[in-house]
Amino acid sequence: MQRPTKPPPASAARRTPPIRRAAGWLGPVVVIAIVAVLAIIARPADKPAEPVTGAATGGSTGGGQAENPFAGLARRAPDDPLALGETDAPVVILEYADFQCPFCGRHARETEPKLIKDYVDKGLVRIEWRDLPYLGAESNDAAAAGRAAAAQGRFWEFHDAVYARDRRVNSGSLNGGALRDIARSIGLDLARFDTDRASAATRTAVRRDQQEATSMGITGTPAFIVGDTPIVGAQPYEAFKQAIDRQVGAR
């Protein structure tokens, strides 16, 4: 599958998460369910959590179709280098992650490749990355470096290189020198890489993702919204498969 090569516009408008709008049109039971989901998401993901499925899908429109309260979060920008998959894929997975998070690394190595093979490559799923660097200085620096790699069309190569092995948090394994080594290993223009990762536009883009996450109560990683289904922690492939198949089959 060909990965995108153009960066998204730095000034792309941030969508307002629909969670804050949901209370106006969802029934009280659904609102309570969403609050319960977000309370679980808010817990830092220092260990894998139980999958949360279907809790936020109880609202319906007149035809009995369940509405997706998370639909407005998917950007679906055609040339987004932080996304994999077709822009019109039936299901979008929003992935909130930290490059220092060991459970994010587990997901990247064990689960995501299967999702790409079985769903992304077949046009059924689109994965959109969101930065949530909450583990310290090296998390923030790595998020900025990922954006700089994206500016050269190499975000997913950077992603794979960082997550290729576990790293101790704030141990120096993702300090400035280490990030340059990773950039060099994937063939980036280092001068441009250094300029882009230090830019105000890059830092603003990272903060925009953080604000989106915290506006919904997400403070730990990894956290996913699989179409209309929140999944928290480095859950096994089957948890994602169940959520995806239910939504693809309903179309």
Short mmCIF file of C-alpha atoms in Angstrom, two decimals:
data_model
loop_
_atom_site.label_atom_id
_atom_site.label_comp_id
_atom_site.label_asym_id
_atom_site.label_seq_id
_atom_site.Cartn_x
_atom_site.Cartn_y
_atom_site.Cartn_z
CA MET A 1 0.00 0.00 0.00
CA GLN A 2 1.39 3.38 -0.95
CA ARG A 3 1.86 5.73 1.99
CA PRO A 4 0.92 9.42 1.62
CA THR A 5 3.74 11.78 0.71
CA LYS A 6 2.34 15.25 1.30
CA PRO A 7 2.01 16.94 4.70
CA PRO A 8 -1.35 18.29 5.75
CA PRO A 9 -1.71 22.07 5.80
CA ALA A 10 -0.31 23.44 9.07
CA SER A 11 -3.31 25.70 9.33
CA ALA A 12 -5.90 22.93 8.96
CA ALA A 13 -8.89 23.81 11.10
CA ARG A 14 -9.41 21.67 14.18
CA ARG A 15 -12.73 19.92 14.36
CA THR A 16 -14.77 20.27 17.52
CA PRO A 17 -15.17 16.83 19.10
CA PRO A 18 -18.84 15.82 19.08
CA ILE A 19 -18.72 14.51 22.66
CA ARG A 20 -19.46 18.00 23.95
CA ARG A 21 -22.45 18.21 21.62
CA ALA A 22 -23.81 14.78 22.37
CA ALA A 23 -25.81 15.65 25.48
CA GLY A 24 -28.11 17.83 23.45
CA TRP A 25 -29.48 14.99 21.35
CA LEU A 26 -28.59 11.66 22.96
CA GLY A 27 -30.86 10.12 25.56
CA PRO A 28 -29.85 10.17 29.25
CA VAL A 29 -28.83 6.51 29.22
CA VAL A 30 -26.43 7.08 26.33
CA VAL A 31 -24.93 10.15 27.98
CA ILE A 32 -24.28 8.12 31.12
CA ALA A 33 -22.64 5.41 29.01
CA ILE A 34 -20.35 7.91 27.33
CA VAL A 35 -19.35 9.39 30.69
CA ALA A 36 -18.51 5.89 31.91
CA VAL A 37 -16.35 5.24 28.84
CA LEU A 38 -14.47 8.49 29.24
CA ALA A 39 -13.89 7.82 32.92
CA ILE A 40 -12.10 4.63 31.90
CA ILE A 41 -10.16 6.36 29.14
CA ALA A 42 -9.05 9.05 31.58
CA ARG A 43 -7.12 6.48 33.63
CA PRO A 44 -3.45 6.53 32.52
CA ALA A 45 -2.81 3.38 30.48
CA ASP A 46 0.13 2.05 32.53
CA LYS A 47 -1.22 -1.41 31.92
CA PRO A 48 -3.59 -2.87 29.33
CA ALA A 49 -7.22 -2.21 30.19
CA GLU A 50 -10.25 -4.30 29.38
CA PRO A 51 -11.74 -3.44 25.98
CA VAL A 52 -14.63 -1.02 26.03
CA THR A 53 -17.04 -1.82 23.22
CA GLY A 54 -20.41 -0.51 22.15
CA ALA A 55 -20.96 1.75 25.15
CA ALA A 56 -21.35 4.92 23.13
CA THR A 57 -23.55 3.65 20.34
CA GLY A 58 -26.96 3.60 21.93
CA GLY A 59 -28.26 6.80 20.36
CA SER A 60 -30.32 6.42 17.23
CA THR A 61 -31.97 8.42 14.56
CA GLY A 62 -35.49 8.05 13.35
CA GLY A 63 -34.75 4.99 11.20
CA GLY A 64 -33.29 3.04 14.10
CA GLN A 65 -29.74 3.56 12.83
CA ALA A 66 -27.21 4.11 15.62
CA GLU A 67 -25.45 7.45 15.25
CA ASN A 68 -21.72 7.71 15.82
CA PRO A 69 -20.96 10.44 18.37
CA PHE A 70 -17.27 10.32 17.38
CA ALA A 71 -17.77 10.82 13.63
CA GLY A 72 -16.67 14.45 13.60
CA LEU A 73 -13.21 13.56 14.89
CA ALA A 74 -12.09 11.81 11.70
CA ARG A 75 -10.24 14.31 9.51
CA ARG A 76 -10.12 12.19 6.34
CA ALA A 77 -7.70 14.63 4.69
CA PRO A 78 -6.67 13.05 1.36
CA ASP A 79 -2.95 13.83 1.67
CA ASP A 80 -2.54 13.40 5.42
CA PRO A 81 0.88 11.76 6.01
CA LEU A 82 -0.23 10.79 9.54
CA ALA A 83 -2.93 8.52 8.11
CA LEU A 84 -3.01 5.13 6.43
CA GLY A 85 -5.83 3.99 4.19
CA GLU A 86 -8.48 5.31 1.86
CA THR A 87 -10.18 8.56 2.78
CA ASP A 88 -13.60 6.96 2.22
CA ALA A 89 -12.91 3.76 4.17
CA PRO A 90 -16.03 2.63 6.07
CA VAL A 91 -14.27 2.72 9.46
CA VAL A 92 -11.68 5.19 10.78
CA ILE A 93 -9.48 4.23 13.72
CA LEU A 94 -8.24 7.22 15.70
CA GLU A 95 -5.06 6.23 17.53
CA TYR A 96 -3.95 8.41 20.46
CA ALA A 97 -0.38 7.42 21.30
CA ASP A 98 2.93 8.40 22.86
CA PHE A 99 6.21 7.29 21.28
CA GLN A 100 7.60 6.38 24.71
CA CYS A 101 4.58 4.30 25.74
CA PRO A 102 5.54 0.59 25.92
CA PHE A 103 1.97 -0.53 25.31
CA CYS A 104 1.76 1.69 22.23
CA GLY A 105 4.89 -0.10 21.04
CA ARG A 106 3.27 -3.48 21.68
CA HIS A 107 0.26 -2.44 19.61
CA ALA A 108 2.51 -1.17 16.81
CA ARG A 109 4.49 -4.41 16.64
CA GLU A 110 1.83 -7.03 17.30
CA THR A 111 -1.61 -5.74 16.33
CA GLU A 112 -1.33 -2.87 13.88
CA PRO A 113 0.42 -4.87 11.11
CA LYS A 114 -2.50 -7.35 11.12
CA LEU A 115 -5.02 -4.51 10.97
CA ILE A 116 -3.17 -3.01 8.02
CA LYS A 117 -3.04 -6.31 6.15
CA ASP A 118 -6.62 -7.40 6.85
CA TYR A 119 -8.45 -4.07 6.71
CA VAL A 120 -6.40 -1.03 5.65
CA ASP A 121 -4.95 -2.64 2.54
CA LYS A 122 -8.45 -3.79 1.55
CA GLY A 123 -9.94 -0.30 1.79
CA LEU A 124 -12.09 -1.08 4.83
CA VAL A 125 -10.22 0.86 7.51
CA ARG A 126 -8.30 4.12 7.71
CA ILE A 127 -5.92 4.73 10.64
CA GLU A 128 -5.39 8.33 11.74
CA TRP A 129 -2.58 9.04 14.20
CA ARG A 130 -3.02 11.52 17.06
CA ASP A 131 -0.12 12.70 19.22
CA LEU A 132 -0.64 12.38 22.96
CA PRO A 133 2.85 12.84 24.46
CA TYR A 134 2.18 12.67 28.20
CA LEU A 135 5.19 10.78 29.56
CA GLY A 136 7.71 13.62 29.63
CA ALA A 137 10.19 15.69 27.65
CA GLU A 138 11.32 12.91 25.32
CA SER A 139 7.69 12.17 24.46
CA ASN A 140 7.21 15.76 23.34
CA ASP A 141 10.46 15.76 21.39
CA ALA A 142 9.58 12.47 19.68
CA ALA A 143 6.12 13.76 18.74
CA ALA A 144 7.71 16.82 17.12
CA ALA A 145 10.22 14.57 15.35
CA GLY A 146 7.38 12.43 14.03
CA ARG A 147 5.76 15.53 12.56
CA ALA A 148 9.09 16.50 10.99
CA ALA A 149 9.33 13.04 9.44
CA ALA A 150 5.77 13.45 8.18
CA ALA A 151 6.78 16.67 6.44
CA GLN A 152 9.11 14.51 4.33
CA GLY A 153 6.49 11.82 3.77
CA ARG A 154 8.15 9.37 6.17
CA PHE A 155 5.98 9.41 9.28
CA TRP A 156 5.15 5.71 9.23
CA GLU A 157 8.78 4.74 8.65
CA PHE A 158 9.65 6.88 11.69
CA HIS A 159 6.79 5.31 13.65
CA ASP A 160 8.04 1.79 12.87
CA ALA A 161 11.66 2.64 13.72
CA VAL A 162 10.78 4.16 17.10
CA TYR A 163 8.50 1.28 18.07
CA ALA A 164 10.83 -1.43 16.79
CA ARG A 165 11.96 -2.03 20.38
CA ASP A 166 10.97 -1.11 23.90
CA ARG A 167 12.59 2.00 25.36
CA ARG A 168 12.90 3.09 28.98
CA VAL A 169 10.97 6.30 29.58
CA ASN A 170 13.09 9.47 29.54
CA SER A 171 16.28 7.41 29.51
CA GLY A 172 17.88 9.25 26.59
CA SER A 173 16.77 6.68 24.02
CA LEU A 174 14.62 9.36 22.34
CA ASN A 175 16.73 12.44 23.06
CA GLY A 176 17.84 14.80 20.31
CA GLY A 177 20.77 12.69 19.20
CA ALA A 178 18.76 9.48 19.16
CA LEU A 179 16.00 11.11 17.13
CA ARG A 180 18.56 12.32 14.57
CA ASP A 181 19.96 8.79 14.35
CA ILE A 182 16.47 7.47 13.61
CA ALA A 183 15.91 10.21 11.05
CA ARG A 184 19.22 9.33 9.38
CA SER A 185 18.36 5.62 9.34
CA ILE A 186 15.17 6.23 7.35
CA GLY A 187 16.82 8.58 4.89
CA LEU A 188 15.53 11.96 6.01
CA ASP A 189 17.12 15.28 5.10
CA LEU A 190 18.59 16.03 8.54
CA ALA A 191 18.81 19.80 8.12
CA ARG A 192 15.14 19.99 7.18
CA PHE A 193 14.27 17.50 9.92
CA ASP A 194 15.94 19.68 12.56
CA THR A 195 14.24 22.83 11.29
CA ASP A 196 10.79 21.26 11.11
CA ARG A 197 10.85 19.59 14.53
CA ALA A 198 11.85 22.87 16.18
CA SER A 199 9.22 24.96 14.41
CA ALA A 200 6.29 26.62 16.14
CA ALA A 201 3.90 25.12 13.58
CA THR A 202 5.01 21.61 14.53
CA ARG A 203 4.59 22.20 18.24
CA THR A 204 1.18 23.76 17.61
CA ALA A 205 0.06 20.70 15.64
CA VAL A 206 1.10 18.40 18.49
CA ARG A 207 -0.74 20.56 21.03
CA ARG A 208 -3.86 20.49 18.85
CA ASP A 209 -3.95 16.70 19.07
CA GLN A 210 -3.36 16.83 22.83
CA GLN A 211 -6.20 19.28 23.27
CA GLU A 212 -8.53 17.08 21.25
CA ALA A 213 -7.70 14.14 23.50
CA THR A 214 -8.00 15.99 26.79
CA SER A 215 -11.29 17.58 25.71
CA MET A 216 -12.70 14.04 25.76
CA GLY A 217 -10.94 13.04 28.97
CA ILE A 218 -8.24 10.92 27.32
CA THR A 219 -5.06 11.28 29.36
CA GLY A 220 -3.29 7.95 28.85
CA THR A 221 -2.13 5.83 25.94
CA PRO A 222 -2.81 3.92 23.86
CA ALA A 223 -6.43 4.86 23.35
CA PHE A 224 -8.43 4.23 20.20
CA ILE A 225 -11.76 5.18 18.75
CA VAL A 226 -12.65 2.49 16.22
CA GLY A 227 -15.44 4.15 14.26
CA ASP A 228 -18.05 4.38 17.01
CA THR A 229 -16.28 2.18 19.59
CA PRO A 230 -13.70 3.28 22.18
CA ILE A 231 -10.99 0.71 22.90
CA VAL A 232 -8.51 1.41 25.68
CA GLY A 233 -5.06 -0.12 26.05
CA ALA A 234 -2.99 -2.54 23.96
CA GLN A 235 -5.86 -4.89 23.34
CA PRO A 236 -5.46 -8.01 21.19
CA TYR A 237 -6.30 -8.05 17.51
CA GLU A 238 -9.65 -9.75 18.16
CA ALA A 239 -10.96 -6.72 20.10
CA PHE A 240 -10.38 -4.50 17.06
CA LYS A 241 -11.65 -7.13 14.62
CA GLN A 242 -14.93 -7.44 16.52
CA ALA A 243 -15.52 -3.68 16.49
CA ILE A 244 -14.57 -3.30 12.83
CA ASP A 245 -16.55 -6.28 11.55
CA ARG A 246 -19.69 -5.13 13.37
CA GLN A 247 -19.53 -1.73 11.72
CA VAL A 248 -18.51 -2.90 8.25
CA GLY A 249 -21.20 -5.59 8.31
CA ALA A 250 -23.85 -3.04 9.28
CA ARG A 251 -23.33 -1.07 6.06
#
